[in-house]
Amino acid sequence: MSDLFAEGGKQLLLGNEAIVRGLIESGADFASTYPGTPSSEIGNILEKISEQAGMYFEFSVNEKVAFEVSAAAASAGLRSFTFMKHVGLNVAADPMMTLAYAGVTGGMLILSADDPSAHSSQNEQDNRYYSTLALIPMIEPSTPQEGKDMVAEAYRVSESLQLPVLYRTTTRVNHARGVVELGARTMPKGTGHFDRDVVRFVNIPAHARVNRNRLLEQYRKAQEMSEASPLNFVEGEGDIGIITSGVSYTYVREFVSGVSIFKLGFTNPLPEKRLADFIRSKKAIIIVEELEPFLEDQILRICGQNGLSVPVYGKRTGHLPRAWEFSPDSLAGIRDLVKVAELKEPMPRTEVKLPSRPPTLCAGCPHRGLFAATKKASVGKDVIFCSDIGCYTLGVQPPFNCADFIICMGGGAGAAGGFDASTNQKAIAFMGDSTFFHSGVPPLVNALFNNHKIVQVILDNRTTAMTGHQPNPGTGRDFGGVTTDALDIEQLVRGVGAKFVRTVNPYNVKEAVQVMKDAIEYDGVAVVISKCPCPLELKKRKALVPRMCEVDQERCVRCHMCLKTIACPALIKGKDGSVSTDPTQCIGCGMCADVCPKKAIEVKQ
């Protein structure tokens, strides 16, 4: 990790590292998150350095709670920072809409890390619209340097308006590396104080009507700030104008020449007067932005309100794509309008056809055993597999095929209840331990309350695995000077009233098969907890016991049951049909040995 406490100088920083440095330079007091790529590294870094920075940091149980704890800190006069991936803001949208009415007394930034092209997400929604929906200012950096620098300006805007600010990034900003010039550090306040103001902070209908007018007035002031903001500027010359923001600006800057660029960093509210003047002086305007025509539609409105007949090109005219993230190649659509540099190959390439490599569950992943057990237990039964967001989403792949319906975190368990109430099929919902704490408890309670006869499988691998092994309530906390005990999932499940509760070791596939059979046959809500640590987490902690599986070739009858059932990447099928194990991948979990009908596989220390 880079030295984020260095005094001045320059460093090569990841965008997320630069944002953390921006928090340090701005004296942020409080930060909270539920981990989600592409924002995860911010939390991973703060877990290690928050105490040294004098900043409180927590992994909250979900994005809504993360938002609420940071909102409280900002309402007590501190600088707070809550961050999440784009779909996480859907979870936090409920408190965000009302906090905009109340506002804050300290500064509050809400980082939404959007994911164009859905690199690690179930959609590529454009969260810029949340800023107009909530009527809050929005700031968008384009580079790691701006990622750091704009944090301070965003806090200034937030504190001046006493409103939270949406700090919107995208994957290519979060995960880009660039040389970043460091500034001076500011010490956090440390402790805040909440001053009671019932009309402002208690938004019953009578108060909300008052605060709505206050919000509209602050939004008008935000418009004035945008007009004067140094984050919005013009560079270059030409009678063709390009209006752009975010990472799209970097593509325009590098590959388009002979144009005048209006670069937007303060993107809501827009500097409408400055934009109208800019447009008025051009023969044509091109809007370069990823995803939705957020800027383009507003520019068309500005043109209409100001009687400007300058043609506007972008997504609405079909010159630029509406789907997926941009690249230099995306600019090909505007070559008939402006001069766009051709990409040059640094050296000839040899075309090599590589085999496809779809994502897969790791060697020794305990989820394999539970999925294999579920498939065997459900043979001959009409079941619906409701999955969720996490490593176990990969259960959709053969040979498991254990995902028929996925929408959002916790959504699988909720949907399972709906399927039970509306069909004659048995619904089985899979979710991880972190997801259970995030949004899995309410659908469990709902199923118990409404007598939904479902199977809820909690895949407890003792970590938040997919986003980088962050802690969760089931692991306990030990960082930032705070130490807490782990919550027991089984006790919690029994505590809300579940009667059928079984905990299994998924490495024991045969036992897991019987438990899943019992759960499927149970006339009510059945909860199965598959409890086994993630091998990658054990490796990271140097706690993985060195073992491996070996195949006795004399006993092996080449039935390939191990391959068909477990499909572990550490199992290798030879050209002659023989099966062996890859010593570089095998961790000796024993799942393949457990399903071998001839006992031809042994686990050896």
XYZ file of C-alpha atoms in Angstrom:
605
model
C 0.000 0.000 0.000
C 1.180 3.530 -0.732
C 2.226 5.912 2.055
C -0.981 7.871 2.422
C 0.388 9.870 5.340
C 3.374 11.302 3.443
C 4.005 15.015 3.786
C 3.756 16.390 0.252
C 5.446 15.040 -2.845
C 4.003 12.831 -5.569
C 2.888 9.195 -5.540
C 1.497 6.730 -8.024
C -1.930 6.045 -6.547
C -4.921 3.931 -7.357
C -8.022 6.099 -7.710
C -9.457 4.660 -4.495
C -6.171 5.338 -2.685
C -6.263 8.918 -3.933
C -9.773 9.329 -2.550
C -8.591 8.098 0.866
C -5.737 10.606 0.720
C -8.349 13.259 -0.062
C -10.196 12.287 3.125
C -6.970 12.590 5.125
C -6.162 15.985 3.619
C -9.730 17.148 4.325
C -9.720 16.020 7.952
C -12.657 13.627 7.571
C -13.865 12.422 10.970
C -16.185 9.543 10.169
C -16.531 6.946 7.402
C -18.838 3.988 6.841
C -19.560 1.451 4.120
C -20.924 -1.883 3.097
C -18.233 -3.272 0.775
C -18.925 -3.315 -2.939
C -16.691 -3.233 -6.005
C -15.461 -0.857 -7.421
C -15.348 1.015 -4.085
C -14.062 -1.869 -1.924
C -10.417 -0.785 -1.719
C -11.430 2.394 0.106
C -12.789 0.345 2.982
C -9.887 -2.101 2.923
C -7.487 0.825 3.305
C -9.506 2.601 5.997
C -9.699 -0.645 8.000
C -5.898 -0.474 8.282
C -5.274 3.268 8.670
C -8.388 4.901 10.144
C -7.076 4.823 13.713
C -3.809 6.453 12.659
C -5.769 9.049 10.692
C -7.886 9.919 13.739
C -10.979 8.827 11.818
C -13.778 6.517 12.952
C -14.514 3.844 10.343
C -16.944 0.940 10.233
C -18.159 -1.791 7.931
C -21.902 -1.442 8.459
C -24.363 -4.294 7.972
C -25.747 -2.693 4.798
C -25.630 0.545 2.825
C -28.745 1.997 4.449
C -27.233 1.675 7.911
C -23.875 2.944 6.598
C -25.673 6.019 5.304
C -27.567 6.557 8.537
C -24.551 6.410 10.861
C -22.652 8.860 8.646
C -25.727 11.097 8.446
C -25.791 11.247 12.244
C -22.098 12.189 12.389
C -22.603 14.935 9.800
C -25.646 16.181 11.703
C -23.405 16.475 14.769
C -21.076 18.845 12.905
C -18.428 16.374 11.720
C -17.139 15.654 8.232
C -18.502 12.237 7.298
C -18.054 9.983 4.291
C -20.224 7.056 3.298
C -19.384 5.030 0.226
C -20.819 2.134 -1.741
C -21.166 0.675 -5.212
C -23.947 2.000 -7.405
C -26.572 -0.625 -6.522
C -25.818 0.019 -2.857
C -27.259 3.504 -3.209
C -30.606 1.874 -3.997
C -30.496 0.450 -0.474
C -29.487 3.818 1.001
C -31.903 5.904 -1.090
C -34.628 5.917 1.570
C -32.691 7.908 4.188
C -30.922 9.977 1.513
C -34.152 11.474 0.190
C -35.230 12.739 3.597
C -31.769 13.769 4.779
C -31.728 16.179 1.833
C -34.737 17.899 3.431
C -33.049 18.100 6.828
C -29.558 18.747 5.546
C -26.441 18.422 7.689
C -24.416 20.745 9.899
C -21.042 19.232 9.033
C -19.928 18.104 5.597
C -21.183 14.799 4.181
C -20.073 13.048 1.017
C -21.921 10.072 -0.467
C -19.606 8.217 -2.829
C -21.430 6.174 -5.452
C -19.016 4.006 -7.428
C -20.873 3.304 -10.663
C -19.943 0.321 -12.821
C -20.428 0.939 -16.563
C -20.231 -2.354 -18.475
C -21.269 -4.165 -15.265
C -17.764 -5.540 -14.627
C -18.751 -6.780 -11.177
C -22.421 -5.913 -10.930
C -25.882 -7.077 -11.880
C -26.634 -3.864 -13.769
C -24.986 -0.630 -14.914
C -27.483 1.904 -13.606
C -26.522 5.564 -13.884
C -26.648 7.070 -10.401
C -26.296 10.642 -11.606
C -30.086 10.728 -11.618
C -30.107 10.320 -7.849
C -28.666 13.820 -7.524
C -31.601 15.342 -9.417
C -34.098 13.090 -7.630
C -32.812 14.125 -4.192
C -31.959 17.721 -5.260
C -28.436 17.479 -3.895
C -25.176 18.684 -5.477
C -23.046 16.210 -7.399
C -19.328 16.244 -8.095
C -17.540 13.886 -10.500
C -13.757 13.419 -10.707
C -12.123 12.222 -13.934
C -8.686 11.071 -12.705
C -7.001 9.895 -9.494
C -5.621 13.426 -9.014
C -9.108 14.880 -9.210
C -10.360 12.014 -7.060
C -8.172 13.389 -4.272
C -8.505 17.106 -4.948
C -12.268 17.197 -5.401
C -12.886 15.671 -1.967
C -11.900 18.962 -0.331
C -14.027 21.002 -2.729
C -16.973 18.657 -2.214
C -16.748 19.169 1.542
C -16.630 22.936 0.998
C -19.798 22.756 -1.100
C -21.509 20.489 1.434
C -20.695 22.725 4.379
C -21.596 25.923 2.529
C -25.024 24.583 1.571
C -25.461 22.318 4.605
C -26.443 19.531 2.203
C -24.979 16.088 1.548
C -23.067 15.883 -1.744
C -23.125 12.953 -4.154
C -19.515 12.132 -5.065
C -19.909 10.009 -8.174
C -17.091 7.879 -9.563
C -16.919 5.045 -12.070
C -14.825 1.891 -12.261
C -12.169 3.464 -14.502
C -11.672 6.286 -11.989
C -11.660 4.036 -8.922
C -9.288 1.490 -10.456
C -7.038 3.704 -12.585
C -3.541 4.560 -11.403
C -2.008 7.972 -11.841
C 0.615 10.272 -10.442
C -0.994 12.283 -7.647
C 0.496 15.408 -6.118
C -0.156 15.396 -2.395
C -1.337 18.387 -0.397
C -1.310 19.368 3.244
C -3.065 17.209 5.808
C -5.840 18.494 8.075
C -6.543 17.075 11.511
C -10.095 15.823 12.146
C -12.281 17.448 14.805
C -12.744 14.141 16.574
C -15.974 14.716 18.493
C -19.143 16.435 17.366
C -22.242 17.763 19.084
C -25.836 17.510 17.920
C -27.937 20.620 18.480
C -31.633 19.879 18.731
C -33.751 21.358 15.934
C -37.039 19.492 15.775
C -38.485 21.245 12.727
C -35.366 20.568 10.691
C -34.479 17.045 11.769
C -37.910 15.542 12.495
C -39.574 15.395 9.105
C -43.180 14.788 9.956
C -45.416 16.144 7.162
C -45.765 19.644 8.625
C -41.994 19.978 8.997
C -41.269 18.325 5.648
C -43.284 21.007 3.850
C -41.136 23.684 5.462
C -37.936 21.799 4.698
C -38.944 21.223 1.080
C -38.862 24.974 0.533
C -35.533 25.167 2.352
C -34.120 22.451 0.077
C -35.279 24.271 -3.062
C -33.573 27.446 -1.844
C -30.334 25.578 -1.118
C -30.534 23.972 -4.543
C -30.830 27.437 -6.082
C -27.680 28.448 -4.188
C -25.989 25.272 -5.423
C -26.729 26.444 -8.971
C -24.893 29.699 -8.231
C -21.964 27.777 -6.800
C -21.827 25.607 -9.917
C -21.694 28.714 -12.119
C -18.647 29.920 -10.195
C -17.032 26.546 -9.544
C -13.437 26.004 -10.702
C -14.411 22.364 -11.273
C -16.238 23.515 -14.417
C -13.896 25.003 -17.006
C -13.278 25.453 -20.736
C -10.087 24.489 -22.520
C -8.994 24.345 -26.147
C -10.271 26.295 -29.134
C -12.540 25.515 -32.047
C -15.998 26.179 -33.434
C -17.078 22.639 -32.406
C -17.708 22.315 -28.688
C -17.574 19.152 -26.625
C -19.289 18.973 -23.236
C -18.075 16.087 -21.120
C -17.453 14.825 -17.582
C -15.973 11.919 -15.655
C -13.619 9.483 -17.354
C -15.059 10.424 -20.769
C -13.137 13.688 -20.490
C -9.838 11.794 -20.501
C -10.696 10.102 -23.812
C -11.690 13.400 -25.390
C -8.588 15.117 -24.075
C -6.286 12.439 -25.477
C -7.888 11.586 -28.808
C -9.908 14.566 -30.052
C -8.245 17.692 -31.442
C -9.361 21.046 -32.844
C -12.273 21.437 -30.450
C -13.216 23.511 -27.442
C -13.939 21.356 -24.366
C -16.304 22.328 -21.549
C -15.195 20.007 -18.753
C -17.758 19.522 -16.007
C -16.757 18.461 -12.490
C -19.695 20.042 -10.642
C -22.372 18.190 -12.581
C -25.513 18.920 -10.593
C -26.842 21.524 -10.750
C -25.214 22.388 -14.068
C -23.756 25.867 -14.696
C -26.565 26.688 -17.105
C -25.591 30.297 -17.875
C -21.990 29.374 -18.656
C -23.119 26.440 -20.746
C -25.565 28.617 -22.704
C -22.787 31.111 -23.450
C -20.482 28.282 -24.517
C -23.092 26.750 -26.811
C -24.008 30.115 -28.307
C -20.467 30.544 -29.627
C -20.302 27.160 -31.411
C -21.426 25.704 -34.721
C -22.176 22.344 -33.130
C -22.089 20.664 -29.704
C -21.130 17.057 -28.956
C -21.976 15.513 -25.584
C -19.539 12.780 -24.567
C -20.718 10.859 -21.491
C -21.067 7.234 -20.463
C -24.357 5.426 -19.907
C -27.517 7.553 -19.979
C -27.927 10.913 -21.800
C -27.945 12.698 -18.443
C -26.003 15.749 -19.640
C -27.338 15.590 -23.174
C -30.980 15.917 -22.144
C -30.188 18.887 -19.930
C -28.167 20.554 -22.685
C -31.133 20.130 -25.061
C -33.335 21.760 -22.415
C -30.882 24.620 -21.963
C -30.832 25.152 -25.730
C -34.616 25.206 -25.844
C -34.987 27.615 -22.929
C -32.390 29.981 -24.398
C -33.552 29.846 -28.011
C -30.312 28.255 -29.203
C -30.513 26.459 -32.546
C -27.029 24.919 -32.363
C -27.186 21.196 -33.289
C -26.436 18.824 -30.403
C -24.943 15.389 -31.101
C -24.588 12.454 -28.753
C -26.579 9.413 -27.722
C -29.937 10.765 -28.872
C -28.606 11.184 -32.402
C -26.968 7.763 -32.424
C -23.411 9.095 -32.665
C -22.377 7.601 -29.324
C -23.517 4.360 -27.661
C -25.869 4.317 -24.699
C -24.715 0.956 -23.355
C -21.398 0.015 -21.723
C -18.416 2.044 -20.680
C -16.512 4.122 -23.216
C -13.062 3.523 -24.654
C -11.094 5.408 -27.311
C -12.876 3.235 -29.867
C -16.224 4.633 -28.714
C -15.265 7.986 -30.203
C -15.372 6.509 -33.710
C -19.012 7.598 -33.885
C -18.077 11.273 -33.937
C -15.331 11.044 -36.582
C -17.636 12.611 -39.151
C -17.961 15.646 -36.873
C -14.466 16.205 -35.453
C -10.909 14.958 -35.850
C -10.361 11.843 -33.760
C -6.907 10.287 -33.584
C -6.555 6.706 -34.746
C -5.194 4.263 -32.201
C -1.668 3.149 -33.042
C -0.431 -0.324 -32.273
C 2.954 -0.165 -30.498
C 4.040 -3.420 -32.141
C 2.598 -6.157 -34.363
C 0.498 -8.676 -32.526
C 0.377 -12.401 -33.074
C -3.167 -13.627 -33.048
C -3.461 -16.407 -30.486
C -6.846 -17.942 -29.848
C -7.094 -18.347 -26.098
C -9.581 -20.666 -24.444
C -12.463 -18.963 -22.667
C -12.044 -18.704 -18.904
C -15.374 -18.020 -17.217
C -15.313 -17.171 -13.504
C -15.582 -20.216 -11.284
C -15.719 -21.141 -7.626
C -12.209 -21.603 -6.250
C -10.596 -24.978 -5.630
C -11.811 -26.194 -2.265
C -14.614 -23.607 -2.061
C -17.092 -24.990 0.497
C -19.999 -23.767 -1.618
C -19.251 -26.587 -4.070
C -20.149 -29.213 -1.497
C -23.416 -27.579 -0.514
C -24.471 -27.055 -4.130
C -23.622 -30.689 -4.937
C -25.625 -31.849 -1.934
C -28.582 -29.662 -2.891
C -28.652 -30.986 -6.443
C -28.641 -34.579 -5.244
C -31.242 -33.930 -2.565
C -33.606 -32.253 -5.024
C -33.515 -34.926 -7.755
C -37.050 -35.669 -8.923
C -38.515 -32.615 -7.167
C -39.831 -29.428 -8.781
C -37.627 -26.800 -7.155
C -36.731 -23.187 -7.848
C -33.215 -22.091 -6.914
C -33.238 -18.457 -5.735
C -29.686 -17.201 -5.493
C -28.132 -13.927 -4.426
C -25.175 -11.582 -4.929
C -21.826 -13.077 -3.919
C -19.334 -15.826 -4.775
C -22.170 -18.334 -4.650
C -23.820 -16.612 -7.639
C -21.408 -18.827 -9.593
C -23.575 -21.763 -8.571
C -25.461 -20.886 -11.759
C -22.798 -22.761 -13.718
C -22.712 -26.488 -14.548
C -22.714 -28.988 -13.005
C -24.598 -27.259 -10.170
C -27.095 -25.116 -12.118
C -28.326 -23.817 -8.758
C -29.529 -20.367 -9.748
C -32.882 -19.760 -11.406
C -33.692 -16.297 -10.056
C -31.384 -13.457 -8.928
C -32.275 -9.797 -8.451
C -30.458 -8.120 -5.556
C -28.874 -8.699 -2.164
C -31.353 -10.524 0.039
C -33.765 -10.683 -2.873
C -33.488 -14.437 -3.290
C -35.009 -15.209 0.099
C -37.795 -12.694 -0.401
C -38.551 -14.098 -3.842
C -38.564 -17.635 -2.462
C -41.504 -16.690 -0.269
C -43.291 -15.275 -3.283
C -42.731 -18.441 -5.286
C -44.024 -20.564 -2.419
C -47.189 -18.483 -2.165
C -47.819 -18.420 -5.915
C -46.705 -21.837 -7.186
C -46.657 -25.488 -6.162
C -42.868 -25.580 -6.405
C -40.347 -25.729 -3.572
C -38.160 -22.643 -3.362
C -34.593 -22.856 -2.066
C -32.804 -19.570 -1.367
C -29.013 -19.278 -1.130
C -27.247 -16.348 0.556
C -23.906 -15.659 2.175
C -23.251 -14.855 5.807
C -22.584 -11.186 5.112
C -25.694 -11.005 2.921
C -27.719 -12.578 5.727
C -26.777 -9.711 8.025
C -27.142 -7.196 5.156
C -30.703 -8.026 4.084
C -31.400 -11.672 4.841
C -33.036 -11.373 8.243
C -36.203 -9.498 7.094
C -37.170 -12.078 4.420
C -36.602 -14.846 6.970
C -38.906 -13.092 9.425
C -41.363 -12.492 6.595
C -41.368 -16.183 5.681
C -42.014 -17.161 9.301
C -44.781 -14.568 9.662
C -46.538 -15.585 6.440
C -45.877 -19.337 6.712
C -43.873 -19.492 3.488
C -42.581 -23.043 3.224
C -39.091 -22.273 1.945
C -35.541 -23.469 2.480
C -33.134 -20.658 3.336
C -29.505 -21.729 2.964
C -26.931 -19.465 4.627
C -23.492 -20.100 3.139
C -21.342 -19.032 6.073
C -17.750 -18.937 4.851
C -16.715 -16.698 7.761
C -16.003 -13.572 5.692
C -17.349 -11.171 3.071
C -15.504 -13.042 0.359
C -16.382 -11.635 -3.048
C -15.426 -8.030 -2.243
C -12.077 -8.832 -0.629
C -12.576 -10.623 2.712
C -13.939 -7.818 4.842
C -15.282 -8.622 8.318
C -18.993 -8.817 9.078
C -21.052 -9.279 12.253
C -20.569 -13.045 11.985
C -16.790 -12.661 12.262
C -16.608 -9.885 14.816
C -14.517 -6.732 14.523
C -10.902 -6.078 15.476
C -9.611 -2.872 13.880
C -9.574 0.858 14.489
C -9.335 0.360 18.224
C -12.699 -1.429 18.372
C -13.018 -5.133 19.241
C -16.325 -7.012 19.241
C -17.400 -10.643 19.452
C -18.889 -12.528 16.519
C -22.653 -12.931 16.332
C -23.836 -16.531 16.167
C -26.020 -17.011 13.089
C -27.686 -20.148 14.435
C -28.674 -18.427 17.679
C -30.002 -15.450 15.730
C -32.064 -17.666 13.413
C -33.508 -19.596 16.342
C -34.122 -16.319 18.137
C -36.488 -15.035 15.448
C -38.511 -18.233 15.683
C -37.186 -20.741 13.133
C -37.821 -24.312 14.308
C -35.916 -26.266 11.640
C -32.293 -25.111 11.906
C -29.353 -27.305 10.905
C -25.654 -26.445 10.693
C -23.534 -28.610 8.384
C -19.951 -28.829 7.200
C -20.291 -28.757 3.389
C -17.045 -30.693 3.002
C -19.048 -33.640 4.326
C -21.203 -33.877 1.225
C -23.068 -37.032 2.234
C -24.207 -35.504 5.513
C -25.178 -32.309 3.706
C -27.312 -34.317 1.239
C -29.379 -35.783 4.074
C -29.797 -32.405 5.760
C -30.971 -30.833 2.494
C -33.430 -33.711 1.927
C -34.880 -33.127 5.386
C -35.068 -29.378 4.764
C -36.873 -29.803 1.432
C -39.409 -32.158 3.013
C -39.995 -29.909 6.037
C -43.464 -28.350 6.108
C -42.441 -24.828 7.037
C -39.408 -22.562 7.042
C -36.205 -24.593 7.046
C -32.844 -22.911 7.599
C -29.604 -24.688 6.703
C -26.316 -23.062 7.723
C -23.383 -24.274 5.652
C -20.476 -23.345 7.897
C -16.907 -23.616 6.623
C -14.173 -20.948 6.267
C -13.211 -19.607 2.836
C -9.860 -21.223 1.905
C -8.561 -17.937 0.489
C -9.229 -16.246 3.814
C -7.411 -19.064 5.610
C -4.475 -18.692 3.221
C -4.369 -14.965 3.881
C -4.217 -15.619 7.615
C -1.704 -18.456 7.077
C -4.156 -20.791 8.810
C -4.697 -23.305 6.008
C -3.548 -26.803 7.045
C -1.308 -28.218 4.272
C -3.147 -31.227 2.823
C -4.026 -32.563 -0.581
C -6.116 -35.252 -2.216
C -4.535 -38.104 -4.161
C -6.233 -40.473 -6.608
C -5.434 -44.185 -6.356
C -5.337 -45.076 -10.045
C -5.817 -48.785 -9.320
C -9.094 -48.166 -7.505
C -10.339 -45.442 -9.841
C -12.860 -46.837 -12.346
C -13.056 -43.550 -14.262
C -16.719 -43.006 -13.507
C -15.895 -39.323 -13.150
C -18.386 -38.911 -10.308
C -15.970 -36.492 -8.638
C -15.873 -34.319 -11.763
C -19.617 -34.454 -12.341
C -20.517 -33.729 -8.727
C -17.857 -31.365 -7.360
C -16.251 -30.041 -10.568
C -13.265 -28.720 -8.641
C -10.611 -27.031 -10.806
C -7.980 -29.013 -8.886
C -9.310 -32.196 -10.493
C -7.715 -32.962 -13.844
C -9.116 -35.323 -16.442
C -6.400 -36.886 -18.615
C -6.735 -37.716 -22.287
C -7.056 -41.378 -21.326
C -9.947 -40.597 -18.980
C -7.906 -40.870 -15.806
C -8.422 -38.380 -12.982
C -5.642 -36.778 -10.956
C -5.262 -33.752 -8.721
C -3.300 -30.579 -9.357
C -0.950 -30.101 -6.383
C -0.731 -26.369 -7.083
C -4.482 -25.947 -6.522
C -5.683 -28.789 -4.308
C -6.114 -27.874 -0.620
C -7.179 -31.340 0.528
C -10.738 -30.383 1.464
C -11.909 -33.943 0.761
C -15.165 -33.195 -1.060
C -14.092 -35.251 -4.062
C -13.099 -38.123 -1.759
C -16.471 -37.964 -0.038
C -18.414 -38.465 -3.280
C -16.126 -41.093 -4.842
C -18.118 -44.370 -4.927
C -14.962 -46.509 -5.007
C -13.047 -44.692 -2.256
C -10.279 -44.085 -4.805
C -9.440 -40.598 -3.469
C -7.627 -40.091 -0.188
C -6.827 -36.944 1.772
C -3.183 -36.877 2.798
C -1.333 -34.531 5.120
